[in-house]
Amino acid sequence: MSEFEASPDFAGRMDTRDPLKGSREKFFIPEQVDGTEVIYFTGNSLGLQPKTARGYVEEELKDWETLAVEGHVNAKHPWLPYHEFLTGPVARLIGATPIETVVMNSLTVNLHLMMVSFYRPSGDRTKIMIEKGAFPSDRYAVESQLEFHGSVSSIASSESRPLEGGTQNKLIELTPREGESTLRTEDIVRAIEREGEQLALVLIGGVNYYTGEAFNMEAIADAGHKSGAVVGFDLAHAAGNLELHLHDWDVDFAVWCSYKYLNGGPGAVAGAFIHERHADAFDLPRFAGWWGHDKATRFLMGPEFHPIRGAEGWQISNPPILQMAALRASLEIFDEVGMHALREKSVKLTGYLEFLLSEIRDERISVITPSDPEQRGCQLSIRVKDADKRLFNEITSRGVSADWREPDVIRVAPAPLYNSFTDVYRFAEILKGCLKS
């Protein structure tokens, strides 16, 4: 017997009992023409605006207006160390120490900066492993790094399809088994073991953007290190979605954006994690800039670069204050609620969505996201057999903000910070009605 019920009364009771129900009131939720709130399930593309964000940004605009350059030291939140106001909250969010955490740049820029330092092909150890179907920007970045280092070629790998090709093949793409949509942890580990001394870097998305599969980052990091490779993760769909323990998992590096689950606003400043065992690795190559220079001597403007210890040493330019102000508003909410509590609600919320989808009993729809809560975040990717975008357009016209991915997948992500069980119930009813019509 399921713990869930397919009724509006049940959804309402779950919302009443929800200890995090107050967090919804801290965000602006778009409304339809008739004033009804949109069912907003696209926090995996752009998170909603915290109601405090405007005040935080306007505070910096006012300081710019009245203090001008003096705002760097005399603003209420001085601009010179502004990124440091975000370090603690972000470190707690990703399971890191402050020295391992920095907010800077954009995701793919940070990914390139990390690969400059951590992809060091040498001898036979030249290959990079990614998942097939990784977000395109990751693949573009990896291929361009391989081209920069002189060679690029692609092969496919899965447990059911043996590796082909020789040492000239540098890009390994992990593919699911025949007839499956997601990767198995044991297949990833075996592929890493199989590559052995030829593997330089394992770079996986913490959560696959298309399928919603959450990877076992601890197991992947362990297998990668046993093979002698560096291990990094793209956390674009994991940061603010999953409970992360990057330090304890011994991950070498990670990067993420802040405009999805972290609600930092369109084009928000991103972040990077570098494990503290690399904090004093000043011999690693890096693309340097003055904001990564030792703070005590930065303004002496000397010709030699002396990096700050830890992740801050990978900074290049001074931080974008207005973007960071908006992100600070969201991080305060995360700090108040805590990722453990958010994850507990997320498991129930997405579990309820999965239950309601099964209750529709329409053979055309299936969920390609793993059913095991440990292997997913809040997103479910719904495949609709023989569908085109008309179904998606119909649910959109009825007040659902979801996401269509070619050729036949609707992604829905009930974010626990601001989505409710009633949102989930309303969505399932709308989808059911559209399928019938």
Short mmCIF file of C-alpha atoms in Angstrom, two decimals, residues 6-418:
data_model
loop_
_atom_site.label_atom_id
_atom_site.label_comp_id
_atom_site.label_asym_id
_atom_site.label_seq_id
_atom_site.Cartn_x
_atom_site.Cartn_y
_atom_site.Cartn_z
CA ALA A 6 -4.28 10.81 -5.40
CA SER A 7 -6.53 13.50 -3.98
CA PRO A 8 -6.43 17.27 -3.44
CA ASP A 9 -7.26 16.76 0.25
CA PHE A 10 -4.20 14.56 0.73
CA ALA A 11 -1.95 17.10 -1.04
CA GLY A 12 -3.41 19.83 1.15
CA ARG A 13 -2.74 17.85 4.32
CA MET A 14 0.86 17.26 3.25
CA ASP A 15 1.30 20.98 2.69
CA THR A 16 -0.19 21.78 6.10
CA ARG A 17 2.24 19.39 7.80
CA ASP A 18 5.23 20.53 5.74
CA PRO A 19 7.80 22.08 8.14
CA LEU A 20 9.27 24.06 5.21
CA LYS A 21 5.99 25.49 3.94
CA GLY A 22 7.03 29.01 5.00
CA SER A 23 9.95 29.07 2.58
CA ARG A 24 7.52 29.32 -0.37
CA GLU A 25 6.47 32.76 0.86
CA LYS A 26 10.04 33.99 0.47
CA PHE A 27 9.90 33.78 -3.34
CA PHE A 28 7.96 35.52 -6.08
CA ILE A 29 5.85 32.99 -7.99
CA PRO A 30 4.68 34.05 -11.47
CA GLU A 31 0.95 34.37 -12.02
CA GLN A 32 -1.30 33.59 -14.96
CA VAL A 33 -3.59 36.17 -16.53
CA ASP A 34 -6.40 35.21 -14.14
CA GLY A 35 -4.13 35.68 -11.11
CA THR A 36 -3.66 31.96 -10.43
CA GLU A 37 -0.09 31.02 -9.56
CA VAL A 38 1.85 29.21 -12.25
CA ILE A 39 2.88 25.65 -11.40
CA TYR A 40 6.58 26.44 -11.60
CA PHE A 41 8.60 23.29 -12.23
CA THR A 42 11.54 24.88 -14.07
CA GLY A 43 13.84 25.66 -11.17
CA ASN A 44 16.23 23.30 -12.93
CA SER A 45 16.57 26.01 -15.62
CA LEU A 46 16.05 29.24 -13.65
CA GLY A 47 15.19 29.47 -9.98
CA LEU A 48 12.62 31.93 -8.70
CA GLN A 49 13.51 35.34 -7.32
CA PRO A 50 13.86 35.63 -3.54
CA LYS A 51 11.77 38.54 -2.26
CA THR A 52 14.83 39.96 -0.48
CA ALA A 53 16.96 40.02 -3.66
CA ARG A 54 15.73 43.42 -4.83
CA GLY A 55 16.61 45.07 -1.51
CA TYR A 56 20.07 43.51 -1.48
CA VAL A 57 20.82 44.69 -5.01
CA GLU A 58 19.36 48.15 -4.35
CA GLU A 59 21.57 48.44 -1.28
CA GLU A 60 24.62 48.08 -3.51
CA LEU A 61 23.19 50.47 -6.09
CA LYS A 62 22.67 53.04 -3.33
CA ASP A 63 26.20 52.58 -2.05
CA TRP A 64 27.50 53.00 -5.59
CA GLU A 65 25.41 56.17 -5.89
CA THR A 66 26.52 57.73 -2.60
CA LEU A 67 29.98 56.28 -2.00
CA ALA A 68 31.28 55.60 -5.50
CA VAL A 69 34.77 54.11 -5.27
CA GLU A 70 34.72 54.27 -1.47
CA GLY A 71 32.12 51.53 -1.54
CA HIS A 72 34.97 49.05 -1.87
CA VAL A 73 35.81 49.62 1.80
CA ASN A 74 32.99 51.71 3.30
CA ALA A 75 29.81 50.07 2.01
CA LYS A 76 27.65 48.22 4.52
CA HIS A 77 28.91 45.08 2.84
CA PRO A 78 32.27 46.27 1.46
CA TRP A 79 32.88 45.30 -2.14
CA LEU A 80 36.54 44.44 -1.70
CA PRO A 81 35.83 41.22 0.26
CA TYR A 82 32.23 40.79 -0.97
CA HIS A 83 32.75 37.28 -2.36
CA GLU A 84 33.79 36.20 1.13
CA PHE A 85 30.25 36.85 2.41
CA LEU A 86 29.15 33.94 0.20
CA THR A 87 31.97 31.51 1.00
CA GLY A 88 30.58 30.07 4.24
CA PRO A 89 27.02 29.51 2.99
CA VAL A 90 28.23 27.91 -0.23
CA ALA A 91 30.73 25.70 1.61
CA ARG A 92 27.94 24.42 3.85
CA LEU A 93 25.74 23.85 0.80
CA ILE A 94 28.26 21.62 -0.98
CA GLY A 95 29.87 19.90 2.00
CA ALA A 96 33.18 21.71 1.84
CA THR A 97 35.48 23.84 3.97
CA PRO A 98 35.78 27.57 3.24
CA ILE A 99 39.31 27.24 1.87
CA GLU A 100 37.93 24.84 -0.77
CA THR A 101 35.17 27.17 -1.96
CA VAL A 102 35.02 30.23 -4.17
CA VAL A 103 32.22 32.06 -5.98
CA MET A 104 33.42 33.41 -9.33
CA ASN A 105 32.92 33.59 -13.09
CA SER A 106 30.45 31.37 -14.97
CA LEU A 107 30.26 27.59 -14.97
CA THR A 108 32.03 26.77 -18.23
CA VAL A 109 34.71 29.40 -17.61
CA ASN A 110 35.38 27.73 -14.26
CA LEU A 111 35.41 24.32 -15.93
CA HIS A 112 38.11 25.50 -18.33
CA LEU A 113 40.13 26.97 -15.46
CA MET A 114 39.93 23.68 -13.59
CA MET A 115 41.00 21.66 -16.63
CA VAL A 116 43.97 23.97 -17.17
CA SER A 117 45.19 22.87 -13.76
CA PHE A 118 43.87 19.33 -13.44
CA TYR A 119 43.92 17.86 -16.94
CA ARG A 120 47.62 17.16 -17.37
CA PRO A 121 48.05 14.51 -20.09
CA SER A 122 51.35 12.71 -19.86
CA GLY A 123 52.67 9.61 -21.59
CA ASP A 124 49.85 7.11 -22.00
CA ARG A 125 47.66 8.89 -19.42
CA THR A 126 45.77 11.20 -21.77
CA LYS A 127 42.08 10.23 -21.78
CA ILE A 128 39.07 12.10 -20.41
CA MET A 129 35.92 10.20 -19.44
CA ILE A 130 32.48 11.85 -19.53
CA GLU A 131 28.92 10.55 -19.73
CA LYS A 132 27.38 10.43 -23.20
CA GLY A 133 24.56 12.93 -23.16
CA ALA A 134 26.39 15.32 -20.83
CA PHE A 135 25.27 18.91 -21.09
CA PRO A 136 26.65 20.13 -24.45
CA SER A 137 28.75 22.90 -22.92
CA ASP A 138 30.71 20.31 -20.94
CA ARG A 139 31.41 18.29 -24.06
CA TYR A 140 32.43 21.38 -26.01
CA ALA A 141 34.79 22.39 -23.21
CA VAL A 142 36.34 18.93 -22.98
CA GLU A 143 36.80 18.61 -26.74
CA SER A 144 38.39 22.04 -26.95
CA GLN A 145 40.80 21.13 -24.16
CA LEU A 146 41.73 17.92 -25.97
CA GLU A 147 42.25 19.86 -29.18
CA PHE A 148 44.36 22.37 -27.29
CA HIS A 149 46.51 19.51 -26.06
CA GLY A 150 46.86 18.21 -29.58
CA SER A 151 44.48 15.32 -30.22
CA VAL A 152 40.78 14.56 -30.06
CA SER A 153 38.87 11.44 -30.97
CA SER A 154 35.71 9.92 -29.58
CA ILE A 155 34.77 6.37 -28.70
CA ALA A 156 31.84 4.95 -26.77
CA SER A 157 32.02 2.81 -23.66
CA SER A 158 29.48 0.78 -21.73
CA GLU A 159 29.49 -2.48 -19.85
CA SER A 160 27.59 -4.09 -22.71
CA ARG A 161 29.76 -2.57 -25.45
CA PRO A 162 33.52 -3.14 -25.02
CA LEU A 163 35.91 -0.28 -25.60
CA GLU A 164 37.31 -0.03 -29.08
CA GLY A 165 40.28 1.84 -30.45
CA GLY A 166 43.78 2.47 -29.20
CA THR A 167 45.75 5.12 -27.39
CA GLN A 168 44.86 7.77 -29.98
CA ASN A 169 41.33 7.87 -28.65
CA LYS A 170 41.16 10.53 -25.97
CA LEU A 171 37.46 11.10 -25.26
CA ILE A 172 35.57 8.23 -23.63
CA GLU A 173 31.80 8.59 -23.48
CA LEU A 174 29.93 6.32 -21.10
CA THR A 175 26.70 4.98 -22.57
CA PRO A 176 23.89 3.08 -20.84
CA ARG A 177 23.32 -0.60 -21.51
CA GLU A 178 21.21 -1.54 -24.49
CA GLY A 179 17.57 -0.70 -23.82
CA GLU A 180 18.34 1.42 -20.73
CA SER A 181 18.22 5.20 -20.36
CA THR A 182 20.61 5.73 -17.46
CA LEU A 183 24.05 4.55 -16.41
CA ARG A 184 24.76 2.01 -13.71
CA THR A 185 27.37 2.83 -11.09
CA GLU A 186 29.04 -0.55 -11.49
CA ASP A 187 29.43 0.06 -15.23
CA ILE A 188 31.04 3.44 -14.63
CA VAL A 189 33.46 1.93 -12.11
CA ARG A 190 34.36 -0.94 -14.45
CA ALA A 191 34.98 1.46 -17.32
CA ILE A 192 37.30 3.49 -15.09
CA GLU A 193 39.13 0.34 -14.02
CA ARG A 194 39.38 -0.82 -17.63
CA GLU A 195 41.03 2.40 -18.75
CA GLY A 196 43.49 2.24 -15.87
CA GLU A 197 46.74 4.04 -16.56
CA GLN A 198 45.42 5.71 -19.72
CA LEU A 199 42.84 7.77 -17.83
CA ALA A 200 43.84 11.32 -16.90
CA LEU A 201 40.49 12.86 -15.93
CA VAL A 202 37.01 11.66 -15.02
CA LEU A 203 34.49 14.47 -15.46
CA ILE A 204 30.85 13.63 -14.74
CA GLY A 205 27.76 15.72 -14.11
CA GLY A 206 26.53 15.31 -10.54
CA VAL A 207 23.00 15.02 -11.98
CA ASN A 208 22.44 14.47 -15.69
CA TYR A 209 20.46 17.41 -17.04
CA TYR A 210 18.37 15.26 -19.43
CA THR A 211 17.55 12.11 -17.50
CA GLY A 212 17.72 13.55 -13.98
CA GLU A 213 19.97 10.68 -12.88
CA ALA A 214 22.11 11.50 -9.82
CA PHE A 215 25.47 9.78 -9.93
CA ASN A 216 27.25 8.14 -7.02
CA MET A 217 29.99 10.73 -6.79
CA GLU A 218 31.74 9.10 -3.86
CA ALA A 219 32.09 5.76 -5.69
CA ILE A 220 33.22 7.47 -8.90
CA ALA A 221 35.81 9.56 -7.07
CA ASP A 222 37.15 6.49 -5.30
CA ALA A 223 37.41 4.47 -8.52
CA GLY A 224 39.01 7.36 -10.39
CA HIS A 225 41.66 7.89 -7.74
CA LYS A 226 42.45 4.18 -7.55
CA SER A 227 43.15 4.31 -11.29
CA GLY A 228 45.41 7.34 -10.80
CA ALA A 229 43.06 9.84 -12.47
CA VAL A 230 41.83 13.23 -11.33
CA VAL A 231 38.07 13.37 -10.66
CA GLY A 232 35.84 16.42 -11.15
CA PHE A 233 32.10 17.07 -11.31
CA ASP A 234 29.76 19.55 -12.96
CA LEU A 235 27.20 20.30 -10.24
CA ALA A 236 24.91 22.53 -12.30
CA HIS A 237 21.94 20.27 -11.51
CA ALA A 238 23.22 19.05 -8.14
CA ALA A 239 24.09 22.18 -6.13
CA GLY A 240 21.03 23.13 -4.11
CA ASN A 241 19.32 19.91 -5.22
CA LEU A 242 21.26 17.14 -3.47
CA GLU A 243 23.04 16.82 -0.15
CA LEU A 244 26.68 17.04 -1.15
CA HIS A 245 29.82 16.08 0.80
CA LEU A 246 32.56 17.02 -1.65
CA HIS A 247 35.31 17.22 0.95
CA ASP A 248 34.52 13.84 2.49
CA TRP A 249 34.06 12.25 -0.94
CA ASP A 250 37.61 13.40 -1.77
CA VAL A 251 36.55 15.02 -5.04
CA ASP A 252 39.44 16.91 -6.70
CA PHE A 253 37.35 19.75 -8.11
CA ALA A 254 33.79 20.72 -8.96
CA VAL A 255 32.05 23.62 -10.68
CA TRP A 256 28.43 24.79 -10.73
CA CYS A 257 26.16 27.59 -11.83
CA SER A 258 23.92 29.54 -9.45
CA TYR A 259 20.91 30.42 -11.58
CA LYS A 260 19.13 27.06 -11.34
CA TYR A 261 18.38 25.60 -7.92
CA LEU A 262 20.44 28.31 -6.18
CA ASN A 263 18.10 31.08 -7.40
CA GLY A 264 20.87 33.59 -8.10
CA GLY A 265 19.12 35.14 -11.12
CA PRO A 266 19.69 34.94 -14.89
CA GLY A 267 23.36 34.56 -15.71
CA ALA A 268 24.25 34.47 -12.00
CA VAL A 269 27.84 34.21 -10.86
CA ALA A 270 29.02 30.60 -10.55
CA GLY A 271 31.33 28.74 -8.19
CA ALA A 272 34.16 26.25 -7.87
CA PHE A 273 35.41 23.71 -5.36
CA ILE A 274 39.05 22.63 -5.12
CA HIS A 275 39.88 20.06 -2.45
CA GLU A 276 42.08 21.44 0.32
CA ARG A 277 44.82 18.89 -0.43
CA HIS A 278 45.47 21.08 -3.48
CA ALA A 279 45.43 24.30 -1.43
CA ASP A 280 49.21 24.70 -1.58
CA ALA A 281 49.73 23.16 -5.02
CA PHE A 282 51.25 26.37 -6.35
CA ASP A 283 53.19 24.41 -8.95
CA LEU A 284 49.97 23.49 -10.77
CA PRO A 285 49.56 25.48 -13.98
CA ARG A 286 46.72 27.98 -13.85
CA PHE A 287 45.45 30.93 -15.82
CA ALA A 288 46.22 33.69 -13.38
CA GLY A 289 44.57 37.03 -12.69
CA TRP A 290 45.11 39.70 -10.06
CA TRP A 291 42.17 38.75 -7.82
CA GLY A 292 43.79 35.39 -7.17
CA HIS A 293 46.95 37.14 -5.96
CA ASP A 294 47.95 37.15 -2.28
CA LYS A 295 45.62 39.65 -0.59
CA ALA A 296 48.37 41.16 1.56
CA THR A 297 50.39 42.29 -1.47
CA ARG A 298 47.73 42.49 -4.22
CA PHE A 299 47.67 46.28 -4.31
CA LEU A 300 51.43 46.61 -4.47
CA MET A 301 50.90 45.75 -8.15
CA GLY A 302 54.06 43.66 -8.40
CA PRO A 303 54.99 41.82 -11.60
CA GLU A 304 55.09 38.32 -10.06
CA PHE A 305 51.94 36.34 -9.31
CA HIS A 306 51.65 34.84 -5.83
CA PRO A 307 48.38 32.89 -5.55
CA ILE A 308 46.18 32.83 -2.47
CA ARG A 309 46.02 29.47 -0.72
CA GLY A 310 43.05 27.34 -1.66
CA ALA A 311 40.23 27.92 -4.12
CA GLU A 312 40.51 31.72 -3.98
CA GLY A 313 43.85 31.40 -5.74
CA TRP A 314 42.02 30.44 -8.93
CA GLN A 315 40.19 33.78 -9.10
CA ILE A 316 40.99 36.01 -12.04
CA SER A 317 38.95 39.20 -11.78
CA ASN A 318 37.27 41.19 -9.03
CA PRO A 319 33.73 39.98 -8.31
CA PRO A 320 30.43 41.21 -9.83
CA ILE A 321 28.81 42.79 -6.79
CA LEU A 322 25.24 43.14 -8.07
CA GLN A 323 25.12 39.46 -9.07
CA MET A 324 26.57 38.41 -5.75
CA ALA A 325 24.04 40.52 -3.86
CA ALA A 326 21.16 38.66 -5.52
CA LEU A 327 22.80 35.30 -4.81
CA ARG A 328 23.40 36.26 -1.16
CA ALA A 329 19.64 36.68 -0.72
CA SER A 330 19.03 33.08 -1.81
CA LEU A 331 21.94 31.58 0.11
CA GLU A 332 20.59 33.05 3.34
CA ILE A 333 17.39 31.04 2.80
CA PHE A 334 19.36 27.86 2.13
CA ASP A 335 21.39 28.47 5.28
CA GLU A 336 18.24 28.98 7.30
CA VAL A 337 16.51 25.84 6.02
CA GLY A 338 19.51 23.54 5.55
CA MET A 339 20.12 21.01 2.78
CA HIS A 340 19.27 18.02 4.95
CA ALA A 341 15.73 19.26 5.57
CA LEU A 342 15.36 20.31 1.92
CA ARG A 343 16.45 16.90 0.74
CA GLU A 344 13.98 15.16 3.05
CA LYS A 345 11.12 17.19 1.60
CA SER A 346 12.42 16.74 -1.95
CA VAL A 347 12.34 12.94 -1.67
CA LYS A 348 8.69 13.08 -0.55
CA LEU A 349 7.69 15.70 -3.11
CA THR A 350 9.23 13.91 -6.09
CA GLY A 351 8.01 10.57 -4.75
CA TYR A 352 4.47 11.97 -4.73
CA LEU A 353 4.88 13.14 -8.31
CA GLU A 354 6.10 9.69 -9.35
CA PHE A 355 3.11 8.09 -7.60
CA LEU A 356 0.61 10.39 -9.32
CA LEU A 357 2.16 9.72 -12.72
CA SER A 358 1.76 5.98 -12.15
CA GLU A 359 -1.88 6.57 -11.21
CA ILE A 360 -2.58 8.14 -14.62
CA ARG A 361 -2.17 4.63 -16.08
CA ASP A 362 -1.41 5.77 -19.61
CA GLU A 363 0.96 3.42 -21.45
CA ARG A 364 2.29 6.32 -23.51
CA ILE A 365 4.13 7.89 -20.58
CA SER A 366 7.16 6.57 -18.73
CA VAL A 367 9.71 8.10 -16.38
CA ILE A 368 13.32 7.68 -17.50
CA THR A 369 14.70 9.08 -14.24
CA PRO A 370 15.68 6.30 -11.78
CA SER A 371 12.95 5.39 -9.30
CA ASP A 372 15.48 5.00 -6.47
CA PRO A 373 15.50 8.34 -4.58
CA GLU A 374 19.25 7.91 -4.00
CA GLN A 375 19.78 8.07 -7.76
CA ARG A 376 17.88 11.27 -8.48
CA GLY A 377 17.26 14.79 -7.25
CA CYS A 378 13.92 16.55 -7.52
CA GLN A 379 13.64 16.28 -11.32
CA LEU A 380 11.63 13.64 -13.15
CA SER A 381 12.07 13.30 -16.91
CA ILE A 382 8.82 12.08 -18.45
CA ARG A 383 9.02 10.37 -21.82
CA VAL A 384 5.82 10.45 -23.88
CA LYS A 385 5.74 7.77 -26.57
CA ASP A 386 5.00 9.04 -30.08
CA ALA A 387 4.42 12.56 -28.74
CA ASP A 388 5.50 15.82 -30.25
CA LYS A 389 5.63 19.23 -28.66
CA ARG A 390 1.87 19.75 -28.89
CA LEU A 391 1.33 17.96 -25.58
CA PHE A 392 3.91 20.17 -23.91
CA ASN A 393 2.34 23.28 -25.41
CA GLU A 394 -1.05 22.19 -24.09
CA ILE A 395 0.12 21.75 -20.49
CA THR A 396 1.90 25.09 -20.77
CA SER A 397 -1.33 26.77 -21.85
CA ARG A 398 -2.98 25.41 -18.70
CA GLY A 399 -0.53 27.09 -16.35
CA VAL A 400 2.42 24.69 -16.08
CA SER A 401 5.97 25.94 -16.43
CA ALA A 402 7.93 22.81 -17.38
CA ASP A 403 10.63 22.07 -19.93
CA TRP A 404 10.64 20.22 -23.26
CA ARG A 405 13.71 18.36 -24.48
CA GLU A 406 13.80 16.78 -27.91
CA PRO A 407 12.70 14.37 -29.04
CA ASP A 408 10.02 13.36 -26.51
CA VAL A 409 10.88 14.32 -22.92
CA ILE A 410 9.15 16.73 -20.53
CA ARG A 411 11.34 17.66 -17.58
CA VAL A 412 9.59 18.66 -14.35
CA ALA A 413 11.44 19.68 -11.21
CA PRO A 414 9.40 20.38 -8.05
CA ALA A 415 11.95 22.38 -6.04
CA PRO A 416 11.38 21.87 -2.29
CA LEU A 417 12.19 25.48 -1.38
CA TYR A 418 9.08 26.85 -3.07
#
